[in-house]
Short mmCIF file of C-alpha atoms and ligand atoms in Angstrom, two decimals:
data_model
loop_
_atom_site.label_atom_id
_atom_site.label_comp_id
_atom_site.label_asym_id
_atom_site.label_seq_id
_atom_site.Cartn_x
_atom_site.Cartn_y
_atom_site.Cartn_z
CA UNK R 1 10.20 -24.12 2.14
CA UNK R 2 8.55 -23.20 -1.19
CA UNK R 3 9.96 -20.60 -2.83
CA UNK R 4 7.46 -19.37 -5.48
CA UNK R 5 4.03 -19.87 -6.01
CA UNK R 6 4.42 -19.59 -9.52
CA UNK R 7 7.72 -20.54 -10.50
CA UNK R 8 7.13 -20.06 -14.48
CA UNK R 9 5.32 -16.74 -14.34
CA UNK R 10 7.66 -15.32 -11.11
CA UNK R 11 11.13 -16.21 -12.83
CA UNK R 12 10.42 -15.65 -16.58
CA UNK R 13 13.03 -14.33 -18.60
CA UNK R 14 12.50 -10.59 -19.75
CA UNK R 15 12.38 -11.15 -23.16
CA UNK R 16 9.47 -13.69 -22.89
CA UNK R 17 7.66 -11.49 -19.78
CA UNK R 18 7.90 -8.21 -22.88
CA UNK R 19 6.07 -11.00 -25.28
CA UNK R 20 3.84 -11.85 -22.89
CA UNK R 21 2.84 -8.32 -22.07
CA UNK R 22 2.49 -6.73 -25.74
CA UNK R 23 0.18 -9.27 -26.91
CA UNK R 24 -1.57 -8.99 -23.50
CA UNK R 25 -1.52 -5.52 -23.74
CA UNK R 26 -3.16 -5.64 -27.51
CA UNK R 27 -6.46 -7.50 -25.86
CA UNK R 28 -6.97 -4.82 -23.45
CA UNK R 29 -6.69 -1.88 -25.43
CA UNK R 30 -9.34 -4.19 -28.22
CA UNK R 31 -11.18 -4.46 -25.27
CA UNK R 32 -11.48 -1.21 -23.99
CA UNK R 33 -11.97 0.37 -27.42
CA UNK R 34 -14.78 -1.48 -28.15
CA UNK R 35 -16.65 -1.27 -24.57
CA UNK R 36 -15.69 1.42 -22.76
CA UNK R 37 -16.49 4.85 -24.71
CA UNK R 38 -14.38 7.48 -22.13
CA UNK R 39 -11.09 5.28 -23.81
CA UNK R 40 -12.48 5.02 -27.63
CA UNK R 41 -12.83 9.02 -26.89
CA UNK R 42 -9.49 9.27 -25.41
CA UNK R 43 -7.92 6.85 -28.43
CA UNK R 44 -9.68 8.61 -31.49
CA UNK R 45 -9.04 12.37 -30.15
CA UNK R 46 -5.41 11.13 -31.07
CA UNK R 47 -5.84 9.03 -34.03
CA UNK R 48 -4.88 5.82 -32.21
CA UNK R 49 -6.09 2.65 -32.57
CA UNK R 50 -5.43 -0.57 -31.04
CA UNK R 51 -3.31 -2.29 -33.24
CA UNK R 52 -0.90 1.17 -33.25
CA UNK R 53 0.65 -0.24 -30.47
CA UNK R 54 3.05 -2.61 -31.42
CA UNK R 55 5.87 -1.65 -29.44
CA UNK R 56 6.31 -0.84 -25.87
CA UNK R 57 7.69 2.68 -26.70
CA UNK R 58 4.48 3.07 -28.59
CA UNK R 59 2.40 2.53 -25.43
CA UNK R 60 3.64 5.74 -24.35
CA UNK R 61 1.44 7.50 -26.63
CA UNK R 62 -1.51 6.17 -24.58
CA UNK R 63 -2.98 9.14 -22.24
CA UNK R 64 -2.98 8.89 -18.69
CA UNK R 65 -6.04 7.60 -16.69
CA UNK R 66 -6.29 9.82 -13.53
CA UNK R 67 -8.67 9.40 -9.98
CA UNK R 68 -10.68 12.27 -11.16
CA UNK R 69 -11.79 10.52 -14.41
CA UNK R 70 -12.45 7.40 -12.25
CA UNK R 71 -14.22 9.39 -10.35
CA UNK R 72 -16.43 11.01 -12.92
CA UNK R 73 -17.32 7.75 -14.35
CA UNK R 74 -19.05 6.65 -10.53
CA UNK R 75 -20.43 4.07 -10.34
CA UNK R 76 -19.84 1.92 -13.70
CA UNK R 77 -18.94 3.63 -16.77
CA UNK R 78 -15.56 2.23 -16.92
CA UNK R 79 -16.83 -1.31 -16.79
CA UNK R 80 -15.54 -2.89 -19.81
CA UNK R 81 -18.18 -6.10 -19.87
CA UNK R 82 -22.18 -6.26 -19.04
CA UNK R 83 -22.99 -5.75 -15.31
CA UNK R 84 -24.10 -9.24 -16.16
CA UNK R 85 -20.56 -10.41 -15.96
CA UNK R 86 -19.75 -8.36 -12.60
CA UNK R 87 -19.50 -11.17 -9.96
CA UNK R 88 -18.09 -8.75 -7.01
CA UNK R 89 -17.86 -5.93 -6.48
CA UNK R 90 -15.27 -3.14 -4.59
CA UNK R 91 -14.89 0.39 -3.46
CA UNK R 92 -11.64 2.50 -2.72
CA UNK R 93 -12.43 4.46 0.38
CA UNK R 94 -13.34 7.76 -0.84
CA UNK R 95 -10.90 9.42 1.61
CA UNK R 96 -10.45 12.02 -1.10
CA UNK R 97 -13.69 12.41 -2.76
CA UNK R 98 -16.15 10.68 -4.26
CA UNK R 99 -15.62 6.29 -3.86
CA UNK R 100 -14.20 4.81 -7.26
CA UNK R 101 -16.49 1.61 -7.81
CA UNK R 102 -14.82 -1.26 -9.16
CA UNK R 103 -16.17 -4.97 -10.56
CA UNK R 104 -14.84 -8.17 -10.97
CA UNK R 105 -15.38 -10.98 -13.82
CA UNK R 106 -14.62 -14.54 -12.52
CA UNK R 107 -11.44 -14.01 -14.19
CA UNK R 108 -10.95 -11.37 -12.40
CA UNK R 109 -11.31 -12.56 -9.41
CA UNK R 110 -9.30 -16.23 -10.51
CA UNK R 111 -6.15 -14.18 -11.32
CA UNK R 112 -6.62 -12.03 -7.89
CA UNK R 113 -6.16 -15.02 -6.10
CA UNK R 114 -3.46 -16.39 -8.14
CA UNK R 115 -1.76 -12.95 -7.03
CA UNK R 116 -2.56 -13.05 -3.51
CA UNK R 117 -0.73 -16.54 -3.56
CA UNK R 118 2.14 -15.41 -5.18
CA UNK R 119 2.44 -12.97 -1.89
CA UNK R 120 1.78 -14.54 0.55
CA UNK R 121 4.70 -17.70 -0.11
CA UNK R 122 7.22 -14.88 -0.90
CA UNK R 123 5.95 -13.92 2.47
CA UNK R 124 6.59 -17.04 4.09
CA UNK R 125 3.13 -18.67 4.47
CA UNK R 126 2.33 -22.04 3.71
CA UNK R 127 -0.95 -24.39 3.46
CA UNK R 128 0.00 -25.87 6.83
CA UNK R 129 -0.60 -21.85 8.19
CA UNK R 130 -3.97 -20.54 10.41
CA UNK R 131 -4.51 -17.17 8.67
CA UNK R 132 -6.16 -14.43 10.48
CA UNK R 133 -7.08 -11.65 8.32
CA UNK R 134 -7.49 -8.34 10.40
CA UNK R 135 -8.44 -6.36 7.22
CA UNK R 136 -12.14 -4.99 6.92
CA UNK R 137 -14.07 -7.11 5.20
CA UNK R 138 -16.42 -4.94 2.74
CA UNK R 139 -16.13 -2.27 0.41
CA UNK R 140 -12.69 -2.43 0.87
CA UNK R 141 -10.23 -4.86 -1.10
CA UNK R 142 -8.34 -5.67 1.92
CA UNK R 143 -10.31 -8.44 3.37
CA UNK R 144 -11.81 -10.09 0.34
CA UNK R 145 -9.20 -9.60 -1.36
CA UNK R 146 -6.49 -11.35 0.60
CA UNK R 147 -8.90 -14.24 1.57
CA UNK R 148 -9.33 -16.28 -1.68
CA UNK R 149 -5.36 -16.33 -2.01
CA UNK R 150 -5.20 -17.65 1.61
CA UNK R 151 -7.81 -20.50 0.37
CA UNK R 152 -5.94 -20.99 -2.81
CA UNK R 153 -2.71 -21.61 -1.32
CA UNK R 154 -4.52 -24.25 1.17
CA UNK R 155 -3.91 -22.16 4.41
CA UNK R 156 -6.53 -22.12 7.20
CA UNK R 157 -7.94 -18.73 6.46
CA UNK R 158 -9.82 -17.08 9.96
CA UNK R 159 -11.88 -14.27 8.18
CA UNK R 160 -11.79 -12.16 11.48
CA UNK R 161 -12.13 -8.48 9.66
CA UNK R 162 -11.02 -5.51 11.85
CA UNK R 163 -11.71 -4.01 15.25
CA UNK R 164 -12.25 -5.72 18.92
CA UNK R 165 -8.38 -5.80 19.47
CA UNK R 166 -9.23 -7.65 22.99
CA UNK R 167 -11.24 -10.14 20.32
CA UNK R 168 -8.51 -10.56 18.01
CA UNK R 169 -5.99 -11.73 20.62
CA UNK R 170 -8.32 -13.87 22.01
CA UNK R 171 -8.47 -15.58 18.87
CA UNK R 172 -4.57 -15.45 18.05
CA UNK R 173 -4.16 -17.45 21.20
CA UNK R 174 -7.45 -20.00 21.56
CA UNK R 175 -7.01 -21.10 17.16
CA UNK R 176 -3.15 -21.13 17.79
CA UNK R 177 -2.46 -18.13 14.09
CA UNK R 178 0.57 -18.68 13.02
CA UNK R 179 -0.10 -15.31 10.08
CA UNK R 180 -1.28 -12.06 11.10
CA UNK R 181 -2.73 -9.97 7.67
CA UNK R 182 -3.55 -6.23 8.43
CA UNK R 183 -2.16 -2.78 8.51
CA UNK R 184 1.21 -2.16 9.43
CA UNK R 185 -0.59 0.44 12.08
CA UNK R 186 -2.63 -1.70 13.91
CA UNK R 187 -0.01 -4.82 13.90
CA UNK R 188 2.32 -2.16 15.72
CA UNK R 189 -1.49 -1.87 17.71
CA UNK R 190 -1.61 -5.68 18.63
CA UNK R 191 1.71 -5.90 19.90
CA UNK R 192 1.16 -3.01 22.27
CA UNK R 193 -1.89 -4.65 23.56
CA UNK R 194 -0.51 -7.79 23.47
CA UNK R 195 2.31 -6.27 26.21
CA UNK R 196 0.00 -4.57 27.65
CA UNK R 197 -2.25 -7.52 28.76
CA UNK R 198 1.14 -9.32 29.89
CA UNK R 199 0.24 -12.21 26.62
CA UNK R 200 3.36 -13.76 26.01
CA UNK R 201 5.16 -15.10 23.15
CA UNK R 202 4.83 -18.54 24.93
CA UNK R 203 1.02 -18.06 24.57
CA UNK R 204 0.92 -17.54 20.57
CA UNK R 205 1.91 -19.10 17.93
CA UNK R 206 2.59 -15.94 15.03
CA UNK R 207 5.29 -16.27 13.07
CA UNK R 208 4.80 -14.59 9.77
CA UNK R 209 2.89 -11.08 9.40
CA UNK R 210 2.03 -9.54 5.75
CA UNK R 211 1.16 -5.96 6.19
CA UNK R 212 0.09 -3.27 3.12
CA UNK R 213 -2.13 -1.12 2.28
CA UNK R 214 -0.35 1.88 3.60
CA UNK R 215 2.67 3.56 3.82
CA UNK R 216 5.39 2.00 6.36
CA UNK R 217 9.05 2.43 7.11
CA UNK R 218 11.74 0.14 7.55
CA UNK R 219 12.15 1.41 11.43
CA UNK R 220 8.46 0.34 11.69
CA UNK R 221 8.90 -3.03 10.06
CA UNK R 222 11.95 -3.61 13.09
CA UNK R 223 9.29 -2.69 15.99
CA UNK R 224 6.84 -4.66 14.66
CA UNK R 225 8.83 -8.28 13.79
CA UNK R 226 9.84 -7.32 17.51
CA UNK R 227 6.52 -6.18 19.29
CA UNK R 228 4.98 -9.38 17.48
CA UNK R 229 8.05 -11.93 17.14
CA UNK R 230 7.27 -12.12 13.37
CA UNK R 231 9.04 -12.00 9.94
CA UNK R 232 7.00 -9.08 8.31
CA UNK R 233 6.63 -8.70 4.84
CA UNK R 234 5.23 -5.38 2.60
CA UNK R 235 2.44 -6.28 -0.13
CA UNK R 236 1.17 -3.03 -2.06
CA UNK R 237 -2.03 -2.21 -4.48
CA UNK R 238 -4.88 -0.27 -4.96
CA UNK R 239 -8.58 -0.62 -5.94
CA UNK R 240 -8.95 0.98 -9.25
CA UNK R 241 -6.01 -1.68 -10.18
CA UNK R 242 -7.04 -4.82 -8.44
CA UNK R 243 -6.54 -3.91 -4.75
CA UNK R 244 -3.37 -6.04 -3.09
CA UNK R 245 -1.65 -8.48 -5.17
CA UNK R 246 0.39 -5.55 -7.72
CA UNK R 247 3.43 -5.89 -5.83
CA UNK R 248 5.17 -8.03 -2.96
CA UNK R 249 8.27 -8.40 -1.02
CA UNK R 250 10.19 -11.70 -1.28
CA UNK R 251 12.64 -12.77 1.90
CA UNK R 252 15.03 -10.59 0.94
CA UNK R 253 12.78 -7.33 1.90
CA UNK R 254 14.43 -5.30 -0.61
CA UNK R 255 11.79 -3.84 -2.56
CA UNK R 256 8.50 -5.08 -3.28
CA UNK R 257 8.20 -7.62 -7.14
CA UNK R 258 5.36 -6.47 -9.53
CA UNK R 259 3.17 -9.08 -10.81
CA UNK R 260 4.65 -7.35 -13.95
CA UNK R 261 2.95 -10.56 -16.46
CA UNK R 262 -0.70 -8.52 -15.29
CA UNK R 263 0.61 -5.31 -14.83
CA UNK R 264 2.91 -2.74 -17.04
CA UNK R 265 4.18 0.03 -14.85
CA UNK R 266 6.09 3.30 -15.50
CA UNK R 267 7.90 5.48 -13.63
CA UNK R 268 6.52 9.52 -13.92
CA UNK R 269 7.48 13.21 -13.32
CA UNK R 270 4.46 14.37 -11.36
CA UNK R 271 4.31 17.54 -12.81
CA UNK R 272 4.81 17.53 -16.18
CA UNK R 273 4.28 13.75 -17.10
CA UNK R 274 7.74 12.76 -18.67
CA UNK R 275 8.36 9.36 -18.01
CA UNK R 276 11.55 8.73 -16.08
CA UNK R 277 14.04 6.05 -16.45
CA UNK R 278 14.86 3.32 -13.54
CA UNK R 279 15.88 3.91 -10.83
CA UNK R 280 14.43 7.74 -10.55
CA UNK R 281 11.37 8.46 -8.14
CA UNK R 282 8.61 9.71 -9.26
CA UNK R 283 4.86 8.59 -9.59
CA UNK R 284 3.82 4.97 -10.15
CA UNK R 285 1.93 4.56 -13.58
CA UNK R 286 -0.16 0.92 -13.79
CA UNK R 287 -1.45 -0.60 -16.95
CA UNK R 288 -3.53 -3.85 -16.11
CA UNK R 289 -2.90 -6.43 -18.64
CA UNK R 290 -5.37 -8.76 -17.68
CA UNK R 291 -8.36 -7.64 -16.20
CA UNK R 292 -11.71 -7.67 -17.53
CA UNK R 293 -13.92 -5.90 -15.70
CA UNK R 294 -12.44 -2.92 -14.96
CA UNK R 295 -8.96 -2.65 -17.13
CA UNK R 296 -7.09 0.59 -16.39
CA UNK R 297 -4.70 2.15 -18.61
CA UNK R 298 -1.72 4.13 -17.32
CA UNK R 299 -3.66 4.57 -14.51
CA UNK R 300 -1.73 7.31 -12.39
CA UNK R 301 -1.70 5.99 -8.81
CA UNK R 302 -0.03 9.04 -7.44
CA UNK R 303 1.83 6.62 -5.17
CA UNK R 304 5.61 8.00 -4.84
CA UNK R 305 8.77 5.13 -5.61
CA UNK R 306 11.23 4.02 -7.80
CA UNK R 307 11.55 1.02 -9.55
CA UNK R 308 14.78 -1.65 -9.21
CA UNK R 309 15.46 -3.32 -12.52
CA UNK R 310 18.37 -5.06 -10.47
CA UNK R 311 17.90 -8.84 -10.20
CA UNK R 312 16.64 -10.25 -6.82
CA UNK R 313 18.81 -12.51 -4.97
CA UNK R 314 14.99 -14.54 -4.72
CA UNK R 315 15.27 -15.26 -8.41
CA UNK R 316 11.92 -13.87 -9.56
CA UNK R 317 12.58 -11.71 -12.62
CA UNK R 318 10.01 -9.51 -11.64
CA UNK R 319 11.29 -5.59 -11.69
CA UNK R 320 11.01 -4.53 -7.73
CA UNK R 321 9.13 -1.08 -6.42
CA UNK R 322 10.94 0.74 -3.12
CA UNK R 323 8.51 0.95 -0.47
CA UNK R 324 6.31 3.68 -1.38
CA UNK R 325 6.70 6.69 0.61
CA UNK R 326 3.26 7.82 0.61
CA UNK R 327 1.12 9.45 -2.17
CA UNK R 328 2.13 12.85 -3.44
CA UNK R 329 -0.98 13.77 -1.94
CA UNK R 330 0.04 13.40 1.05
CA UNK R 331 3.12 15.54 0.99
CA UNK R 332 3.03 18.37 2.84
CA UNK R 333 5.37 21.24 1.41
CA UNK R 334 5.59 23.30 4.47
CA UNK R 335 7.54 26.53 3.68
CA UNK R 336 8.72 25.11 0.66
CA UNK R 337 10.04 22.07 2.17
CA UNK R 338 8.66 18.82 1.09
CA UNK R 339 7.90 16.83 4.35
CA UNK R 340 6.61 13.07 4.19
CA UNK R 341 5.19 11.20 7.17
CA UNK R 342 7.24 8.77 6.62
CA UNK R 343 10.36 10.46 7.75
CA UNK R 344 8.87 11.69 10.57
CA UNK R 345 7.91 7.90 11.42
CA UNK R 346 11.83 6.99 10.89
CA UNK R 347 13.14 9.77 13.75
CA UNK R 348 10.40 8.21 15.87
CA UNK R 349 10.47 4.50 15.65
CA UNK R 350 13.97 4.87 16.18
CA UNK R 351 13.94 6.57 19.69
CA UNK R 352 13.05 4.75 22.66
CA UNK R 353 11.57 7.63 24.35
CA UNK R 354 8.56 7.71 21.94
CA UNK R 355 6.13 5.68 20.56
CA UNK R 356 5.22 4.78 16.62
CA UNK R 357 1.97 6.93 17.72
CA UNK R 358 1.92 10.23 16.38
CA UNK R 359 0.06 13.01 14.08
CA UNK R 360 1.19 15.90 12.00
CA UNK R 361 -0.87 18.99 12.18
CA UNK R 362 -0.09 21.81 10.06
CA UNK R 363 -1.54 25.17 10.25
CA UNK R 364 -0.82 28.71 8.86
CA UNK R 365 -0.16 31.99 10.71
CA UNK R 366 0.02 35.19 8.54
CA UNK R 367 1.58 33.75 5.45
CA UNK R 368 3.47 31.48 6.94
CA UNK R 369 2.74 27.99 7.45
CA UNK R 370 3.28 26.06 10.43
CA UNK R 371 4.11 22.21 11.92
CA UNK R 372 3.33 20.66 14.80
CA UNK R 373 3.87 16.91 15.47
CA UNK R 374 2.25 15.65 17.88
CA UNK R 375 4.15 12.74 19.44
CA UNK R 376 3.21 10.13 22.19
CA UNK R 377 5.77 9.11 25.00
CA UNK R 378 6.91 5.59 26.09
CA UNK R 379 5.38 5.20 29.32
CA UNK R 380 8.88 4.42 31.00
CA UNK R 381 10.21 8.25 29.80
CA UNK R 382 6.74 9.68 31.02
CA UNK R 383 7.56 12.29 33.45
CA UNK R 384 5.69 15.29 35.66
CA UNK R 385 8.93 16.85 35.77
CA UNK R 386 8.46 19.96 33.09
CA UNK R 387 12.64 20.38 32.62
CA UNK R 388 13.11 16.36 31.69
CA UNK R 389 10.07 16.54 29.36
CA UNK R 390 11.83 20.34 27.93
CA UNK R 391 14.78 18.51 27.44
CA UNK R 392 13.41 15.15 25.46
CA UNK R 393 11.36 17.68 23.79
CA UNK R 394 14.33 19.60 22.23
CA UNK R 395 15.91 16.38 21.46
CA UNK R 396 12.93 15.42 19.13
CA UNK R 397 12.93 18.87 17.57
CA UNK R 398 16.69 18.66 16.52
CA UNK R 399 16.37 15.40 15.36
CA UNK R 400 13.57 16.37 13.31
CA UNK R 401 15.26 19.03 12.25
CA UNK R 402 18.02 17.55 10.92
CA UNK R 403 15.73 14.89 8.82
CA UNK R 404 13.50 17.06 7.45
CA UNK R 405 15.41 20.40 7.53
CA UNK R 406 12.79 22.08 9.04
CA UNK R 407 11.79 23.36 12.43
CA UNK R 408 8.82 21.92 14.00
CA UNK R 409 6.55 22.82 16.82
CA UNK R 410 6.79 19.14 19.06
CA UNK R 411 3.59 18.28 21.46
CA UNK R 412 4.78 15.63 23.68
CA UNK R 413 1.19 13.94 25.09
CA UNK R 414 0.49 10.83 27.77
CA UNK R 415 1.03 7.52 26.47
CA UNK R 416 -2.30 5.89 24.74
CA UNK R 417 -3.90 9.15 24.09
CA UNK R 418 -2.89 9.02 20.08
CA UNK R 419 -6.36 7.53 18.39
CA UNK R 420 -5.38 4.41 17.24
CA UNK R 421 -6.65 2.99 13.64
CA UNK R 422 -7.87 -0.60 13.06
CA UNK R 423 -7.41 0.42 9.48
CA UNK R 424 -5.15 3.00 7.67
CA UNK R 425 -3.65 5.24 10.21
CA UNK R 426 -5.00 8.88 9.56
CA UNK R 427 -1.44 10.78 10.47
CA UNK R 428 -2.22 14.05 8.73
CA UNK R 429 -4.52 17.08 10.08
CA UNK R 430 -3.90 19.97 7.12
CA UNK R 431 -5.91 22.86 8.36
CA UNK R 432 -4.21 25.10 6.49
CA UNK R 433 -7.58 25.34 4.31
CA UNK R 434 -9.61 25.66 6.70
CA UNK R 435 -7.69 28.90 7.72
CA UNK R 436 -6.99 30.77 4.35
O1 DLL V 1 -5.24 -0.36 0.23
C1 DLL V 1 -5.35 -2.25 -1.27
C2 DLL V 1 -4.56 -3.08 -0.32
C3 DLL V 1 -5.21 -3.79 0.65
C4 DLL V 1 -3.19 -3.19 -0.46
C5 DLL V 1 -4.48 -4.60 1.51
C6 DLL V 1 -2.44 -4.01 0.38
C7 DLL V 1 -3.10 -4.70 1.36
P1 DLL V 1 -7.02 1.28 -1.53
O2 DLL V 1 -7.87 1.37 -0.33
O3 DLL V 1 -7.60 1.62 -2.85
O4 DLL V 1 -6.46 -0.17 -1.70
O5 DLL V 1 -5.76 2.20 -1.26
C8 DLL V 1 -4.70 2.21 -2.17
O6 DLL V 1 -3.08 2.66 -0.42
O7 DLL V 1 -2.58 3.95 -3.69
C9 DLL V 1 -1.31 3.56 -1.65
O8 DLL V 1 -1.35 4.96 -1.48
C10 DLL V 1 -1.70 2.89 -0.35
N1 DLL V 1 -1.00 1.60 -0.19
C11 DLL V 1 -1.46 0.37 -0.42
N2 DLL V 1 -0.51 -0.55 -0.11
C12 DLL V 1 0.58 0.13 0.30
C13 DLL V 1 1.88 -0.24 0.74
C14 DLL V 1 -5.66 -0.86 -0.80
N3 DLL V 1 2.26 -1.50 0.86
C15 DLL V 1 -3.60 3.11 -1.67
N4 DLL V 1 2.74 0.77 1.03
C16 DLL V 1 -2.40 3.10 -2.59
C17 DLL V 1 2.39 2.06 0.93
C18 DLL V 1 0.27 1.50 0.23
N5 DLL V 1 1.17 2.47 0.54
#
């Protein structure tokens, strides 16, 4: 099998990648200065210019960029070259506000697929692969974004986009996919449909599945190579960076490598901005090194990880990312407890009584604030009996308990009723707002 799609750029030594990256670094902050006025404004408040930075420690006297000041520049007053230039262009969501709108050069979009590649053969795909991408194609980098890598690498790319599940199984089966690209939500989504319409493994031919663009667990990577019969692998990124291709996980599913010869990251406090050594978890910080349309400097992704400087039994050099654990926006601190998601995903996944289904709804009463997770049963534990559905029901609260050190309010409901997402999984209702 090949290992790397790169083999120079994936296992360069570190002294040569730090090379690489200052004099990268240089041309973007020339190229920002001179074209984009919110970081000539940001440079001159401080006296900085360009050439300044000559060291790596001297990039941390760059500000941060933030979402808000992405925000405020809608739709292209962070573009760095003439509209002219823009071939494509993206959108993040705008789950949390107003869309940030991002273009690509043909550069851009060149080294996007040479960073898709590099994912998808540490995932396990080769040209000899059917590829069906499950990821909206649109406004959103998922679909797009992955497909041009898929081409580059030779693969049979099926450009399917989301929704129709009965659709995409149809597919999976009748143009024999061997990779499955979509959320880590709605491959967990397949498989239950794929059960559910008695499909068996003898009728398709998956074998690899590359799943991002939101927050998973390792339990949840288990049920899904299961559900599916797969080898899944995590790919991470955002819009107002690239969209995927910043970081991917090798065979060794340890941590995810960043494309760090295009990207410098950093490792913050989230409140007060200190950077933090290795090995600490804090906020992910990007730096793109090569774009041109839209170059970001330590752009603050408010994704929470840590970064392993360990070496990689894979051999790529590349410093690894944990699996993110969601954005620190999307931490709840109920009664002063921090509470992800994710660890509510881990207690479920792991029992056989419930499903990966389930939401988190937190509301406040007086001054006190209130969760309630709403969890759906396996249909083989489904019972009328009230005193066998009291006692799973107290099982899931202490086991909650005990993970998140916090008492919780548990809504057991019917098996499918839990909306399911062809996209990101919405898992959070806050009303707590709503009620103040
Ligand atoms: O989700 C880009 C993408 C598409 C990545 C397809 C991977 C695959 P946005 O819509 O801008 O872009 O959302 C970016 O999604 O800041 C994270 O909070 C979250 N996210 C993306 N990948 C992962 C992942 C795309 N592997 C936001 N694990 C990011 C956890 C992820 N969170």
């Amino acid at each position: 099998m090949v290992k790397y799609w790169n083999e120079h750029a994936e296992t360069m030594s570190r002294d040569e990648l730090e090379k690489l990256q200052l004099s990268r670094l240089n041309s973007t902050l020339h190229r920002v200065y001179d074209h984009v006025p919110f970081y000539k404004e940001q440079l001159d408040a401080l006296g900085i210019k360009p050439d300044d930075i000559k060291t790596l420690d001297d990039f941390h006297k760059i500000p941060f960029t933030t979402k808000a000041e992405m925000q405020a520049s809608y739709p292209y007053k962070m573009f760095a070259v003439p509209l002219d230039d823009i071939i494509r262009i993206h959108a993040s969501s705008g789950t949390t506000g107003q869309p940030t709108v991002v273009g690509y050069t043909k550069n851009d979009l060149e080294t996007w697929s040479e960073l898709i590649a590099r994912l998808l053969v540490a995932g396990g795909v080769t040209k000899k692969d059917i590829v069906q991408v499950s990821f909206g194609y649109g406004l959103f980098t998922g679909g797009f974004g992955l497909h041009y890598g898929i081409e580059k690498i030779g693969a049979t790319v099926i450009p399917l986009s989301s929704g129709n599940t009965d659709r995409q199984l149809q597919i999976m089966q009748e143009f024999g996919s061997t990779v499955i690209i979509c959320t880590p939500s709605y491959a967990i989504y397949l498989g239950e449909i794929l059960a559910d319409r008695g499909i068996g493994f003898d009728k398709i031919k998956l074998r690899v599945g590359c799943f991002g663009a939101e927050p998973w667990t390792e339990a949840m990577r288990k049920e899904i190579e299961t559900r599916l019969n797969i080898s899944a692998t995590d790919n991470y990124g955002l819009s107002e960076v690239m969209g995927p291709g910043v970081s991917y996980e090798c065979q060794a599913k340890d941590g995810m490598h960043i494309n760090e010869d295009n990207f410098i990251v950093e490792i913050i406090n989230p409140e007060n901005g200190e950077v933090l050594p290795y090995g600490q978890t804090g906020e992910l910080v990007i730096t793109t090194l090569t774009k041109e349309g839209i170059p970001v400097l330590r752009y603050r992704t408010r994704d929470i990880t840590s970064l392993l400087p360990k070496k990689c039994a894979c051999g790529r050099t590349f410093i690894r990312m944990t699996k993110p654990r969601g954005r620190s926006d999307d931490m709840l601190i109920i009664r002063g407890v921090n509470v992800f998601p994710s660890q509510v995903e881990t207690v479920l996944v792991e029992m056989a009584e419930t499903e990966p289904h389930y939401e988190l709804i937190v509301t406040r009463e007086g001054a006190l604030d209130k969760l309630e997770v709403k969890v759906e049963l396996n249909e083989n534990y489904f019972s009328d009996e009230m005193r066998v559905m009291h006692v799973l029901e107290e099982k899931i609260k202490n086991r909650l308990r005990n993970a998140l050190g916090l008492t919780a309010k548990i809504s057991l409901v019917a098996p499918k009723t839990i909306e399911r997402s062809v996209g990101k999984a919405k898992r959070v209702i806050d009303l707590r707002d709503y009620l103040a």
